[in-house]
mmCIF file of N, CA and C in Angstrom:
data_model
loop_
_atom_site.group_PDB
_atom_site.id
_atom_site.type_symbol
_atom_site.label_atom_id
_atom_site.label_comp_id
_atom_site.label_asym_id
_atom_site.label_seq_id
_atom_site.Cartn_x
_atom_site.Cartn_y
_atom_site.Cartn_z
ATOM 1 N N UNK A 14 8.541 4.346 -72.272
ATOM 2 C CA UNK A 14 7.367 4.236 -73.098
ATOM 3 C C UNK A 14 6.478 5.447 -72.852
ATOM 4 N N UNK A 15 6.189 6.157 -74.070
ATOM 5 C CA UNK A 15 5.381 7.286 -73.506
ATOM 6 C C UNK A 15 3.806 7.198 -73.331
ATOM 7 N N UNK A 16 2.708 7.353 -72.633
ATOM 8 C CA UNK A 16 1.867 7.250 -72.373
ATOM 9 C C UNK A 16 0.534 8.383 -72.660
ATOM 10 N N UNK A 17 -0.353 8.345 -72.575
ATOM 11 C CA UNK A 17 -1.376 9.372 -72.307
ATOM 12 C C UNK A 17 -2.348 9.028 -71.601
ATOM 13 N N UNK A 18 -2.090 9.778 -70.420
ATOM 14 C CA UNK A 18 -2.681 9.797 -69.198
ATOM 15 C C UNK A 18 -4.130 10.393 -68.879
ATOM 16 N N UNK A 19 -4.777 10.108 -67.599
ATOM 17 C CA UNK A 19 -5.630 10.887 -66.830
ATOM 18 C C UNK A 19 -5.505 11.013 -65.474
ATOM 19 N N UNK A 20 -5.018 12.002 -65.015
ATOM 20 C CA UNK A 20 -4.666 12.039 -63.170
ATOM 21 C C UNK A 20 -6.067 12.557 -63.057
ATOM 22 N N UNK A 21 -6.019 11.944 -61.598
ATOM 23 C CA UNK A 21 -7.246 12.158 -60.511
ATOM 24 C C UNK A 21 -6.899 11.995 -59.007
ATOM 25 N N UNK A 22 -7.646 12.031 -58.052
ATOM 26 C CA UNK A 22 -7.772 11.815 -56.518
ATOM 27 C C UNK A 22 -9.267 11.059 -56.889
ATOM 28 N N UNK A 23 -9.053 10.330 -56.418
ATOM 29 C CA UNK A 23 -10.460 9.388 -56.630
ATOM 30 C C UNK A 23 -11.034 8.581 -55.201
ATOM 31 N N UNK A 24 -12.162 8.840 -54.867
ATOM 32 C CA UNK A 24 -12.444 7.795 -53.554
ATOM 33 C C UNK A 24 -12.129 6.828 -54.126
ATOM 34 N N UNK A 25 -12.124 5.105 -53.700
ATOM 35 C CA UNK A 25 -11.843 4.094 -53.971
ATOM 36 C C UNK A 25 -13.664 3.591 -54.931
ATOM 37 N N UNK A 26 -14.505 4.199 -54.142
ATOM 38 C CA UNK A 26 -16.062 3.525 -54.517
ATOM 39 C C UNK A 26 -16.370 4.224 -56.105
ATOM 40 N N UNK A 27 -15.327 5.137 -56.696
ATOM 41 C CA UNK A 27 -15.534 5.982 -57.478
ATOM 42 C C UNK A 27 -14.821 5.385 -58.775
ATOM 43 N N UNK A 28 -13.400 4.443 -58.428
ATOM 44 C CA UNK A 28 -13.078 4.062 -59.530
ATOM 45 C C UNK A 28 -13.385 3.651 -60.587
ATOM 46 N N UNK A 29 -14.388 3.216 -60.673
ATOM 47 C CA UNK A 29 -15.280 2.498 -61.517
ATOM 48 C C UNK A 29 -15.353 3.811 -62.802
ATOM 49 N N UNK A 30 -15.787 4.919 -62.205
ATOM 50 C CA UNK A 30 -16.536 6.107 -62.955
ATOM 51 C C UNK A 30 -15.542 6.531 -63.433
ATOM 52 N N UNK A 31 -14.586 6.697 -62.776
ATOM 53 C CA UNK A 31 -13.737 7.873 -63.089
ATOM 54 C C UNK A 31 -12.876 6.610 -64.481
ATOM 55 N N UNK A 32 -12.591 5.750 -64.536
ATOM 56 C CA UNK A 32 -11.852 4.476 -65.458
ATOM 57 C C UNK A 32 -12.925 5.096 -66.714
ATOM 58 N N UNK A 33 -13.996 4.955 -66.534
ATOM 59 C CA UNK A 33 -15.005 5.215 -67.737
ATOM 60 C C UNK A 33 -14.868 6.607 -68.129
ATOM 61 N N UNK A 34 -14.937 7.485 -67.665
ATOM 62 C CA UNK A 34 -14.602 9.252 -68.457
ATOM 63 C C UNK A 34 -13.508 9.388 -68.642
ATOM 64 N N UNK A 35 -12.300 8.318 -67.607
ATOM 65 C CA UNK A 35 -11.089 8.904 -68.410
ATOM 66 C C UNK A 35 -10.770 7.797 -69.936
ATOM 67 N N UNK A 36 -11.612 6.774 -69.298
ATOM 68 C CA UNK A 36 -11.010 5.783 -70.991
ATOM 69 C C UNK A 36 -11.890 6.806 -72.813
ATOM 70 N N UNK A 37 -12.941 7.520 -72.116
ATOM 71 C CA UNK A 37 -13.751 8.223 -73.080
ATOM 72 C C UNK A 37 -13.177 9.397 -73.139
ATOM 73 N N UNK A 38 -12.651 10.188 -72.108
ATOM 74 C CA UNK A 38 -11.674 10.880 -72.807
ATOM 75 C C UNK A 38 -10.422 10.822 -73.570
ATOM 76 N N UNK A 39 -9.736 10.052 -72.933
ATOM 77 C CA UNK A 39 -8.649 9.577 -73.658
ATOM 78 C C UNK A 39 -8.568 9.051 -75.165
ATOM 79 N N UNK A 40 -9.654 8.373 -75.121
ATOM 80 C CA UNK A 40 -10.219 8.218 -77.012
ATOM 81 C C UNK A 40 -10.771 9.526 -77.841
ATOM 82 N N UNK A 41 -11.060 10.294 -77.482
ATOM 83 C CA UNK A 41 -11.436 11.601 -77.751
ATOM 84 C C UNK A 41 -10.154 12.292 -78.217
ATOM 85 N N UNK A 42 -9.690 12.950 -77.583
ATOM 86 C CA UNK A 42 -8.192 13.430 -77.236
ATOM 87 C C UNK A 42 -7.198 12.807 -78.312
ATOM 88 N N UNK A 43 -7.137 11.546 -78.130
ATOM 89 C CA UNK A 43 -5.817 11.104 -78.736
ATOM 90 C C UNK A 43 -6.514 10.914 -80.463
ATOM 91 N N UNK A 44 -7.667 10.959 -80.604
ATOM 92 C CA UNK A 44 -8.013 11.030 -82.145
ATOM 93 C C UNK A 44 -7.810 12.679 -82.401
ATOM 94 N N UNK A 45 -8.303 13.684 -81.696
ATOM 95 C CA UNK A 45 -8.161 14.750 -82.424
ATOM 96 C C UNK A 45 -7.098 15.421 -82.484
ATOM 97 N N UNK A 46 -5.453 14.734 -81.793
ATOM 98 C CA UNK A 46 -4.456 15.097 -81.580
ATOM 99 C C UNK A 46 -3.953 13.866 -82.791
ATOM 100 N N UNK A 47 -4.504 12.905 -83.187
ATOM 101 C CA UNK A 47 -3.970 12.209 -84.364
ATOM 102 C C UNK A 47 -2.622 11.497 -83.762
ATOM 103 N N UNK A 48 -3.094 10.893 -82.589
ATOM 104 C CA UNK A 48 -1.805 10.217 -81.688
ATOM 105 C C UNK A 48 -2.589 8.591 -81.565
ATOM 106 N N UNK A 49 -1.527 7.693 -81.967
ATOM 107 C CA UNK A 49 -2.286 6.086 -82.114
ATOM 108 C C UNK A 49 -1.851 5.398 -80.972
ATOM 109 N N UNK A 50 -3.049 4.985 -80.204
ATOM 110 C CA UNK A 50 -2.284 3.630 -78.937
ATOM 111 C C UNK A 50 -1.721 2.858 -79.318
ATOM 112 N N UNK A 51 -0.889 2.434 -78.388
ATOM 113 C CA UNK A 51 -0.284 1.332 -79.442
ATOM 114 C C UNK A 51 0.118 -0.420 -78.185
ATOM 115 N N UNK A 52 -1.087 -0.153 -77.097
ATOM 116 C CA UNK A 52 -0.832 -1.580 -76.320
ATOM 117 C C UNK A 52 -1.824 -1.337 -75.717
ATOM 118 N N UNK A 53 -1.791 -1.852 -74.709
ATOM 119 C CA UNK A 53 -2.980 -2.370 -73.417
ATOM 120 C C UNK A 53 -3.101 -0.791 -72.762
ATOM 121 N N UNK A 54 -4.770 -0.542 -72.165
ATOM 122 C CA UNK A 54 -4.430 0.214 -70.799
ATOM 123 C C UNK A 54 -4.168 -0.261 -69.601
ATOM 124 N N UNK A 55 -3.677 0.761 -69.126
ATOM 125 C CA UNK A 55 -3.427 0.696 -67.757
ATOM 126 C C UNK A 55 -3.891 1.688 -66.580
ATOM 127 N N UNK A 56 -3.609 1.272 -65.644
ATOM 128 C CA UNK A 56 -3.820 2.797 -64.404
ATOM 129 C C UNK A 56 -2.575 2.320 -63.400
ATOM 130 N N UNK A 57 -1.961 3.146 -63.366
ATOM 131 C CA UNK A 57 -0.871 3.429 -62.222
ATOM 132 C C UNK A 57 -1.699 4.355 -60.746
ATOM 133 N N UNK A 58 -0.925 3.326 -59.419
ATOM 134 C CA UNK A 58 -1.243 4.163 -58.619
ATOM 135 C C UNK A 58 -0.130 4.875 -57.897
ATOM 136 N N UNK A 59 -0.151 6.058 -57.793
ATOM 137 C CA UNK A 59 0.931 6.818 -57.051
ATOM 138 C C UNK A 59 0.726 6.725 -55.507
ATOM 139 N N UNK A 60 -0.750 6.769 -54.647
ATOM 140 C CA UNK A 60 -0.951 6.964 -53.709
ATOM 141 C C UNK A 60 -2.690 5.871 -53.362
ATOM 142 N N UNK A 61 -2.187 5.235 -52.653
ATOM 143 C CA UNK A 61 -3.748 4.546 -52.224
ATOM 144 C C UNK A 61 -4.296 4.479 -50.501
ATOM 145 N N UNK A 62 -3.660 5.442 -50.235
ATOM 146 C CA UNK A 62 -3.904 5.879 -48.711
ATOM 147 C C UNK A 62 -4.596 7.064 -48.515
ATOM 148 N N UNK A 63 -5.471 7.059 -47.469
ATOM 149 C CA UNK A 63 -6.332 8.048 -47.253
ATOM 150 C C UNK A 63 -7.989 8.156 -47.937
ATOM 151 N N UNK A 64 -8.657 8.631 -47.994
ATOM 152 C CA UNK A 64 -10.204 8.678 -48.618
ATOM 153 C C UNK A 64 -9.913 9.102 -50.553
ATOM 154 N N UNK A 65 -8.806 9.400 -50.541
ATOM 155 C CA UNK A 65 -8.873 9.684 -52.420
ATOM 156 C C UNK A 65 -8.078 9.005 -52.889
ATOM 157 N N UNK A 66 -7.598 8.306 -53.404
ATOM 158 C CA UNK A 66 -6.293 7.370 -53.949
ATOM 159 C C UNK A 66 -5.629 8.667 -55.592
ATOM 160 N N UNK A 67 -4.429 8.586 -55.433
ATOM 161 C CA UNK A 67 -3.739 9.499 -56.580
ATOM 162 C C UNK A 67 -3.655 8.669 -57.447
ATOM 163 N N UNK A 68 -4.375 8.575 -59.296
ATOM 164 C CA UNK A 68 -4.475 7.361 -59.785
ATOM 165 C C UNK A 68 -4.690 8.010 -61.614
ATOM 166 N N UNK A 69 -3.627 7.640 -62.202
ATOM 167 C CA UNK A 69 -3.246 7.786 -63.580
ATOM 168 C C UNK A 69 -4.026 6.638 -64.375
ATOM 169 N N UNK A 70 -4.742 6.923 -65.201
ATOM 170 C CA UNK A 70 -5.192 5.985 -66.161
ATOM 171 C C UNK A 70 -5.003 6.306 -67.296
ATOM 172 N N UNK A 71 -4.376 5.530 -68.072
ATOM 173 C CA UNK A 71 -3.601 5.690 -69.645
ATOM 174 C C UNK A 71 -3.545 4.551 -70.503
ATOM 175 N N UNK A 72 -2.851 4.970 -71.636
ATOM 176 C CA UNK A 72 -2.452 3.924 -72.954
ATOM 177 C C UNK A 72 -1.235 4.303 -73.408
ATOM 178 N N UNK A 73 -0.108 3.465 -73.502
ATOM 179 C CA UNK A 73 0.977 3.640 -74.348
ATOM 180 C C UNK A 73 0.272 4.023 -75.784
ATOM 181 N N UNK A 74 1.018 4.885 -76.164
ATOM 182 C CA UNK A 74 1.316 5.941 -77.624
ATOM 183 C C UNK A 74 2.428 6.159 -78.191
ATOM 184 N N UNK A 75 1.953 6.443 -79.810
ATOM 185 C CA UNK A 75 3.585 6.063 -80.489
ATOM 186 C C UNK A 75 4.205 7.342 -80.308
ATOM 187 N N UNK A 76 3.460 8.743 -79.627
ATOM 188 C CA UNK A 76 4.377 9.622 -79.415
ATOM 189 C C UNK A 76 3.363 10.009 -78.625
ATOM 190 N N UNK A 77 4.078 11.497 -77.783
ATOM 191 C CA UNK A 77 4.244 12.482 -76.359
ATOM 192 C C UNK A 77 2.759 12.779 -77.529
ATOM 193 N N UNK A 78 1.676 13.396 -76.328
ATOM 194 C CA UNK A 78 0.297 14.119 -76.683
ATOM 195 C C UNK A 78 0.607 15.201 -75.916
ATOM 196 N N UNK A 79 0.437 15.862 -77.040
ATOM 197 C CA UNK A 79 -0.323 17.524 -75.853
ATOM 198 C C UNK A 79 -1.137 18.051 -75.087
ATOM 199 N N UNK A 80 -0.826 18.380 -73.904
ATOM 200 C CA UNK A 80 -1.539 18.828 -72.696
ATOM 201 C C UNK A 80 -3.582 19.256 -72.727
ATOM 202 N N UNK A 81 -4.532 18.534 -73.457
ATOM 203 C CA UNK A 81 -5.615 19.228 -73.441
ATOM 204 C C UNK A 81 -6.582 18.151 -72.820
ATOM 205 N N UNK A 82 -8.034 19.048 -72.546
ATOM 206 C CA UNK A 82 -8.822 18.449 -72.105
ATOM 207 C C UNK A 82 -8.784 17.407 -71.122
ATOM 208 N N UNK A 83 -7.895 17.406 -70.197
ATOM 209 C CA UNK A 83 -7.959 16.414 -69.173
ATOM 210 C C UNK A 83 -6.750 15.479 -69.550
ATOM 211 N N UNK A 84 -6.076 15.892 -70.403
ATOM 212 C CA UNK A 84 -5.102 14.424 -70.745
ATOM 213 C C UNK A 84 -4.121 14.838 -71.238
ATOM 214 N N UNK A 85 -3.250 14.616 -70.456
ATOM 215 C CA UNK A 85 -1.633 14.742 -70.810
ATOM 216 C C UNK A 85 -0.435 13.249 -70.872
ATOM 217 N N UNK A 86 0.305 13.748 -71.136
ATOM 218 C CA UNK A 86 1.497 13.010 -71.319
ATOM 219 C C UNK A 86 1.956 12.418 -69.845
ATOM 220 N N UNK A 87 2.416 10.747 -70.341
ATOM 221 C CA UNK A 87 2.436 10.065 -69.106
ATOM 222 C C UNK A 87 3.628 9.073 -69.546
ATOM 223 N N UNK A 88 4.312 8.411 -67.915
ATOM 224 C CA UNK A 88 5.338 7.387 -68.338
ATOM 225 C C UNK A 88 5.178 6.033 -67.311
ATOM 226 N N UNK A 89 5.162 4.904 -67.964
ATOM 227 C CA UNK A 89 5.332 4.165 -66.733
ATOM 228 C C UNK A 89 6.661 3.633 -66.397
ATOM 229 N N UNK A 90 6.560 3.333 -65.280
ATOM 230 C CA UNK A 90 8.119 3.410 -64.653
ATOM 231 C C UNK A 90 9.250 2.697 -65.518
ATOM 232 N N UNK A 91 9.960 2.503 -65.617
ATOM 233 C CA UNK A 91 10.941 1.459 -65.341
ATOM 234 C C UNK A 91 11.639 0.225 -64.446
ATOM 235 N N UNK A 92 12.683 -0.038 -64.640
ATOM 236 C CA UNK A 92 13.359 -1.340 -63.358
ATOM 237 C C UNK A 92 12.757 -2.140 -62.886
ATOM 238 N N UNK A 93 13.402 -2.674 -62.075
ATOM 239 C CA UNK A 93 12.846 -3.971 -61.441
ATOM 240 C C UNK A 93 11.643 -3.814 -61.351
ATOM 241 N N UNK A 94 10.516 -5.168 -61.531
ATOM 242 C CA UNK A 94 9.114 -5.345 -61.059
ATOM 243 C C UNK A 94 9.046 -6.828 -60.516
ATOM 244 N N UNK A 95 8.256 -7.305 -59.799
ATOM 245 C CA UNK A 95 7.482 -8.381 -59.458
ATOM 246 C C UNK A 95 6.000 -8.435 -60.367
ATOM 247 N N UNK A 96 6.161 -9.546 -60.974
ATOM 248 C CA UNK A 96 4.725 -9.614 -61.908
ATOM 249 C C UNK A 96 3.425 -10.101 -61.800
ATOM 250 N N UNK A 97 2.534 -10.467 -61.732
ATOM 251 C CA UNK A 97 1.440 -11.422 -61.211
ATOM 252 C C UNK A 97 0.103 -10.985 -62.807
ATOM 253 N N UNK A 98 -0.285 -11.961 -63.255
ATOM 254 C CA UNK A 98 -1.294 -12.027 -64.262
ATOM 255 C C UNK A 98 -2.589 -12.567 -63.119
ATOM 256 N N UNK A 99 -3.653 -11.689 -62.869
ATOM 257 C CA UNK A 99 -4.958 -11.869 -62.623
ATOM 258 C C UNK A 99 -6.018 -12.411 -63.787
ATOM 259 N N UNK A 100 -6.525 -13.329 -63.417
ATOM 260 C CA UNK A 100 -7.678 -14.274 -63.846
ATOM 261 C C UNK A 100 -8.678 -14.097 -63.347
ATOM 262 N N UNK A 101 -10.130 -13.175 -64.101
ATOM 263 C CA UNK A 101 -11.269 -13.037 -63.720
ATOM 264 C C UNK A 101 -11.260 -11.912 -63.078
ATOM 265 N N UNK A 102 -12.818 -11.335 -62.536
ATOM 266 C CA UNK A 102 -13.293 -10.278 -62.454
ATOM 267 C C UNK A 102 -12.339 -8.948 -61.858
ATOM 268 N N UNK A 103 -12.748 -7.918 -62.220
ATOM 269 C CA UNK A 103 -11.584 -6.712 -61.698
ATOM 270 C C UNK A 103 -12.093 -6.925 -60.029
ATOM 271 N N UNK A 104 -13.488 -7.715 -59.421
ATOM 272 C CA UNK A 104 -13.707 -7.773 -57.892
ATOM 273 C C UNK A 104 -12.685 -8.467 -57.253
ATOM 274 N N UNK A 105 -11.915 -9.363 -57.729
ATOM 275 C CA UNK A 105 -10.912 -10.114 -57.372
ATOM 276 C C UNK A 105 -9.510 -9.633 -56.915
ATOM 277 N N UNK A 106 -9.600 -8.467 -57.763
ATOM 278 C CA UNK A 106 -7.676 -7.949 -58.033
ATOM 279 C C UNK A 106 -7.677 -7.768 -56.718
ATOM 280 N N UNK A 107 -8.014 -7.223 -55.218
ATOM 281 C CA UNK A 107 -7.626 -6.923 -54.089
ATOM 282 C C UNK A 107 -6.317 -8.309 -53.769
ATOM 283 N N UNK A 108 -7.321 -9.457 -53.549
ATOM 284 C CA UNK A 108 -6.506 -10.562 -52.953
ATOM 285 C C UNK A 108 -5.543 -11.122 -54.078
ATOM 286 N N UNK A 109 -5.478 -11.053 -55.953
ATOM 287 C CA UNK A 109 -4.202 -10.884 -56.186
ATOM 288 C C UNK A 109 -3.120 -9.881 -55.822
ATOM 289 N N UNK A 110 -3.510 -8.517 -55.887
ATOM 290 C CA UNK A 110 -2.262 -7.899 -54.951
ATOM 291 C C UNK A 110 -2.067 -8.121 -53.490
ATOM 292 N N UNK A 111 -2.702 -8.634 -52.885
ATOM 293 C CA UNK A 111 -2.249 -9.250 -51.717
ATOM 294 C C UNK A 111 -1.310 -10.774 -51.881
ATOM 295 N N UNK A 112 -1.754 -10.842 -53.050
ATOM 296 C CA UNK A 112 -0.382 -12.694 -52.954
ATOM 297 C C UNK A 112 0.572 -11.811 -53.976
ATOM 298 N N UNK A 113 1.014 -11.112 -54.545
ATOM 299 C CA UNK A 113 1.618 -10.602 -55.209
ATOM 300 C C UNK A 113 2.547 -10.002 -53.515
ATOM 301 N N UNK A 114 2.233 -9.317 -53.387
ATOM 302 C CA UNK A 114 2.733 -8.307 -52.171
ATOM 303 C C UNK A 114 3.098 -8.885 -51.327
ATOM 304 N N UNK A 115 2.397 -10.166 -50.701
ATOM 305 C CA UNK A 115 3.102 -11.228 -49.492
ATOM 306 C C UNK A 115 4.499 -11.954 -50.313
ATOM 307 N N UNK A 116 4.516 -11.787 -51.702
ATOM 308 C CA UNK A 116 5.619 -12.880 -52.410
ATOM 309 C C UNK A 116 6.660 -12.048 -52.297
ATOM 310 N N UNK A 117 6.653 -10.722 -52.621
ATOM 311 C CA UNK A 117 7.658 -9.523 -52.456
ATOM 312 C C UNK A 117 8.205 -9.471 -50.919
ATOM 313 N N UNK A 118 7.084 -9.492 -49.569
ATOM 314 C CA UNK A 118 7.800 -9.423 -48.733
ATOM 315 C C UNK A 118 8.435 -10.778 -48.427
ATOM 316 N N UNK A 119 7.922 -12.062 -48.726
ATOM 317 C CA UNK A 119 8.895 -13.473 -48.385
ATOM 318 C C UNK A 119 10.037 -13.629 -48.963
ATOM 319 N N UNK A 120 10.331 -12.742 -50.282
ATOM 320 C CA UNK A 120 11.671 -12.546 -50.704
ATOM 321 C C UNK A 120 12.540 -11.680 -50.158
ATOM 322 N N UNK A 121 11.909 -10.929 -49.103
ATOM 323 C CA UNK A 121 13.295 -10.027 -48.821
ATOM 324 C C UNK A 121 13.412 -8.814 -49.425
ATOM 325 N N UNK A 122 12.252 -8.693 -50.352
ATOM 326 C CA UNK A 122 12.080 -7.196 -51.338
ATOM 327 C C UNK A 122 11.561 -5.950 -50.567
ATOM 328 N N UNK A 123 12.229 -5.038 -51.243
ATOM 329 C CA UNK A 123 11.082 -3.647 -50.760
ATOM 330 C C UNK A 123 10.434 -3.390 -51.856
ATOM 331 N N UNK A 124 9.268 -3.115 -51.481
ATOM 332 C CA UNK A 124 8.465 -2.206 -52.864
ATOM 333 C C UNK A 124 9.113 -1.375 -52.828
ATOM 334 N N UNK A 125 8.345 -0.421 -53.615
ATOM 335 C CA UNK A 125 8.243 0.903 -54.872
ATOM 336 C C UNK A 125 7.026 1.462 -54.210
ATOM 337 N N UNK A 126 7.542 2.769 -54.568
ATOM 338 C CA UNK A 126 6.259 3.794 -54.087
ATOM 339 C C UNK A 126 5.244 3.493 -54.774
ATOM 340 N N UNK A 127 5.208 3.089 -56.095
ATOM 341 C CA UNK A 127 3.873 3.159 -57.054
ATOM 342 C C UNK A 127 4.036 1.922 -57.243
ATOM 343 N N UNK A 128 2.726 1.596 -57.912
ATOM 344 C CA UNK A 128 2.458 0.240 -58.740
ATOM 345 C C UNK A 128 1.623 0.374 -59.867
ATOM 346 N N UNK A 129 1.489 -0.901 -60.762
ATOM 347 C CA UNK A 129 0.356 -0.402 -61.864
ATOM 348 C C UNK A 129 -0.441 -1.684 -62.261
ATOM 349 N N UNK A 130 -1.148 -1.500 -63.084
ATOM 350 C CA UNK A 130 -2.407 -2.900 -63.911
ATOM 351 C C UNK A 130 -1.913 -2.513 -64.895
ATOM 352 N N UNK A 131 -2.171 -3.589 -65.826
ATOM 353 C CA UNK A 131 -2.237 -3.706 -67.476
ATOM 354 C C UNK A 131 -3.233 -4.328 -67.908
ATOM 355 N N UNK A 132 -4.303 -3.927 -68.319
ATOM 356 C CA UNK A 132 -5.348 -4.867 -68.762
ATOM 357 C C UNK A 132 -5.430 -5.158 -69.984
ATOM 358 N N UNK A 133 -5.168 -6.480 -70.191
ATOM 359 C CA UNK A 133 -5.018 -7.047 -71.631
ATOM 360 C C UNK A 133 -5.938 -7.416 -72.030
ATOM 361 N N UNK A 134 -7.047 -8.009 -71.218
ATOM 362 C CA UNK A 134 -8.660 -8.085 -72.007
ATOM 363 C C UNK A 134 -9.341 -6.518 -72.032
ATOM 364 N N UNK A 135 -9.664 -6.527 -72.670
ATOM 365 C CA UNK A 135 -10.355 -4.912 -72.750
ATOM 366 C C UNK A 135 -11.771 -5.557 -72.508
ATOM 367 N N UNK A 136 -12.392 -4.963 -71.403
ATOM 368 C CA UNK A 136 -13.490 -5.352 -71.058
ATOM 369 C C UNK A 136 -14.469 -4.815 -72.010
ATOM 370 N N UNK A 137 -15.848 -5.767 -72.391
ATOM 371 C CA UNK A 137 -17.000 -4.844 -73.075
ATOM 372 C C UNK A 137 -18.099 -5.375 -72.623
ATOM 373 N N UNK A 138 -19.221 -5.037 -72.421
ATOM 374 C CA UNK A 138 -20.839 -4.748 -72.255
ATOM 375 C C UNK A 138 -20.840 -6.480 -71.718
ATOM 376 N N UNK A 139 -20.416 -7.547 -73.280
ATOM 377 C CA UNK A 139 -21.046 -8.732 -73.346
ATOM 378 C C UNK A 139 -19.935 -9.908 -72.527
ATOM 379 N N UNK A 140 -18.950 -9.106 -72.229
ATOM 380 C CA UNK A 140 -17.768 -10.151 -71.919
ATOM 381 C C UNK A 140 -18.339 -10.766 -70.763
ATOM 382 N N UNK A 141 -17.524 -12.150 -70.993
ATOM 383 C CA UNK A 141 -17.561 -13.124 -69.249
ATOM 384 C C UNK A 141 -16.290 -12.624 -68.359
ATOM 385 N N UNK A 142 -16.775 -11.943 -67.225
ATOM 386 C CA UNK A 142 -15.483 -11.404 -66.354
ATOM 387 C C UNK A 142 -14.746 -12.301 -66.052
ATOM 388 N N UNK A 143 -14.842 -14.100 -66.120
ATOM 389 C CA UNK A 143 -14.073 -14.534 -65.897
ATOM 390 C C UNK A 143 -12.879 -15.052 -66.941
ATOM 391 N N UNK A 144 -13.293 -14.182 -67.961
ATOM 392 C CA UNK A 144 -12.400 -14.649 -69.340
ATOM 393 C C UNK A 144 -10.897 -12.857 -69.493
ATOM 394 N N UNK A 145 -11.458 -12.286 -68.052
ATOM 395 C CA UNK A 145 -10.679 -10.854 -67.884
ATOM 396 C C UNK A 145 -9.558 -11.410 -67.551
ATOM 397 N N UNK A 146 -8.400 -10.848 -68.161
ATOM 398 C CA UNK A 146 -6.740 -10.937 -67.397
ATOM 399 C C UNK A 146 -6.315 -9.472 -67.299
ATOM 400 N N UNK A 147 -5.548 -9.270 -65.972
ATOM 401 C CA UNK A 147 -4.752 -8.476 -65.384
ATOM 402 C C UNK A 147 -3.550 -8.312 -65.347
ATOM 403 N N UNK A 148 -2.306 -7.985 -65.470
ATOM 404 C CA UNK A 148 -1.096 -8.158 -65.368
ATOM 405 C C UNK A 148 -1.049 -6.822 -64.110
ATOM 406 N N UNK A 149 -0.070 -7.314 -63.424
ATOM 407 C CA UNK A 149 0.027 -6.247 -61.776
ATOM 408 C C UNK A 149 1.335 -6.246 -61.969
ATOM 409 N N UNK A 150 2.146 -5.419 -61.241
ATOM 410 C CA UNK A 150 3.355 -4.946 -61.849
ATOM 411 C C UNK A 150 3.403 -4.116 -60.176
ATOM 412 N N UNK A 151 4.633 -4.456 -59.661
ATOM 413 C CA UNK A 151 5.217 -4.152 -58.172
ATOM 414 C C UNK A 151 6.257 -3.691 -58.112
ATOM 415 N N UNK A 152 7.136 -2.490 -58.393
ATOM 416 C CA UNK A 152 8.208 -1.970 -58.705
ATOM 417 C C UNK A 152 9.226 -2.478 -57.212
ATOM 418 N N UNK A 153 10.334 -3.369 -57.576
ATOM 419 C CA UNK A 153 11.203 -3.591 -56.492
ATOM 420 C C UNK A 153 12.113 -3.223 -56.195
ATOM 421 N N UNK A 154 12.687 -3.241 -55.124
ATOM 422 C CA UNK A 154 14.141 -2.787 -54.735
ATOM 423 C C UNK A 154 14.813 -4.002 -53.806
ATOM 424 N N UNK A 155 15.759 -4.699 -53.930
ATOM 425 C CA UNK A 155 16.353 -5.830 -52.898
ATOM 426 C C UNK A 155 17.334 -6.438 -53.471
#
């Protein structure tokens, strides 16, 4: 599925900001490149260790975008995953990927270097965070 992305190194206290300039860029961009989303966003993380986390935020697109303004072409993985749908506020998602991640290791699984979100409520101004769903996605090997 091809994507259009925003890479960053982001502190963790920063995500917040950086989700907001890249979702406003990314709407920018993909109108004046005349490229249509065509599902949920997401953010993939490549790296969440250390003071910056390595962290892609995107939208599937019906085709590859060209390299400008902060936003390029992106893919999310393939193969095996472990799934988990989050209910309510994005303050919560820590301890769903923690029961997500304890279910992977009681099976005998190895993760995946990366993981990702899918957010199917698109959050706005007036929403009830507890009406937010998450889909988490745990790339496996076992």
């Amino acid at each position: 599925m091809s994507t259009a992305v925003v890479r960053g190194a982001v502190a963790p206290e920063e995500l917040a900001t950086f989700f907001d300039g890249s979702f406003a860029a990314l709407a920018a961009e993909l109108r004046a490149q005349g490229v249509v989303p065509t599902g949920a966003a997401h953010a993939l993380y490549r790296s969440v260790s250390g003071p910056r986390w390595e962290v892609e935020v995107g939208l599937p697109v019906d085709r590859s975008v060209q390299r400008a303004a902060g936003v390029g072409p992106g893919q999310l993985p393939g193969g095996r995953a472990a799934t988990l749908v989050h209910e309510g506020a994005y303050d919560g998602l820590g301890s769903t990927w923690e029961r997500l991640q304890g279910w992977v290791t009681r099976q005998g699984l190895t993760r995946g270097p990366v993981f990702w979100e899918v957010y199917l409520t698109e959050p706005s101004p007036d929403a009830d965070p507890d009406d937010l769903r998450t889909a988490l996605f745990q790339p496996v090997e076992g």
